[in-house]
Amino acid sequence: MAALLALLVLLAWPAATSAVTGDSLLNVCMDAKHHKTEPGPEGQLYGQCVLWKDNACCTANTSLEAHQDQSYLYNFNWDHCGVMPEKCKRHFIQDTCLYECSPNLGPWIDQADSSWRKERIRDVPLCQEDCEQWWEDCQDAVTCKVNWHKGWNWTTGTNQCPKGAMCQRFKFVFPTAAALCEQIWSGSYRYTSHHRGSGRCIQMWFDPAQGNPNVAVAQYYARGSAPPNSFSILLFLLPLTLLALL
């Protein structure tokens, strides 16, 4: 009987530990420059960041600064090659809101190799529509760099094009939507063929009245692409049941 109990525990242990490990990636904030230590309600989130007001990793002040052309958050200038069109800028604002406010990026949090943050996101699977619309609305905007995370001239305190870099339209710098999403923030996002509402990709845009669809997406990836099944749960509980019968 003891040997049987030991075998059953060994069989159930991987499923149980996987569920515990997966849950630790849910509803969390990354250790970065402006993030809260844990998510919670923020009733006064500004503008496009309001989608996350019920449960956010950002403060109201961070959400306000996310909408500024050159905010104190990172001193980053969207207009480094001339004024960025509003229809394009709204995607970068939404990108910032997602990064700063979302508590559903846990499965993609990774260590960062920079002095100003300990963690970053990597390979977040964005929905196809989000990438495509971002590229469509920004293709005629202008930039001088592919990777916006590094390589800028910061001598003035804000980002300027490095010497010799030529300003070009996005559609020449990023010839496809996948190139834009995957390269602009050095692999923070991954282009996917999944669609909004599929439960398999993170949405930058959603209707908060319908709930946050990214909660289920984070659960899907955190728990190994599927929640623990009933058989695994049964295996985990069976040894306890048998012990109770002894």
C-alpha angles and dihedrals in degrees: 000000000000091000091050092051091050091051093050092049091051091051094049098041099080092053092047095047091045090055092049093048091047093051090055088065093056127094095003139136122224121241098251141128104288105011124121116242091245135008124259144144118307109184097186105051112151132240117314092005091067089094088080099044094112093058119006143163091205132074125232090255092053090051090052093049090049087071097052120103091229110010132177089249094087105339086241118162115211089189097063091129099032132301113330112228113252093236088059097040092057089066092054090048089051090047089053092047091051092048096045101036111030118103090188101078097086098114089059101043112123138172114278125223096214137096097233100056137026097207139034138173123259132188096357103179105237120198114257094241092054093054094042094049092046090054094042093053094043103040092103096043115102133237139156100214141057098203110047094185096077147004099061127137104247098174092116094048094257132069118279129173113274117250112283095016114133124217111236138166116274092244089065096041092043107026093184139030089247091055091052097048097042102039108035094073097029098260100324089132135039123209112232138182090228118115133224110278093026094109089229103088138049115250119216088193127042142144107259090202086069093048129254109299092195092073091071092042092055090048091051094054098035092056096050097273093304139050118251108283126231093255092058091048090049091052090051094051098040097078090052090050092050092049090052089056095053 
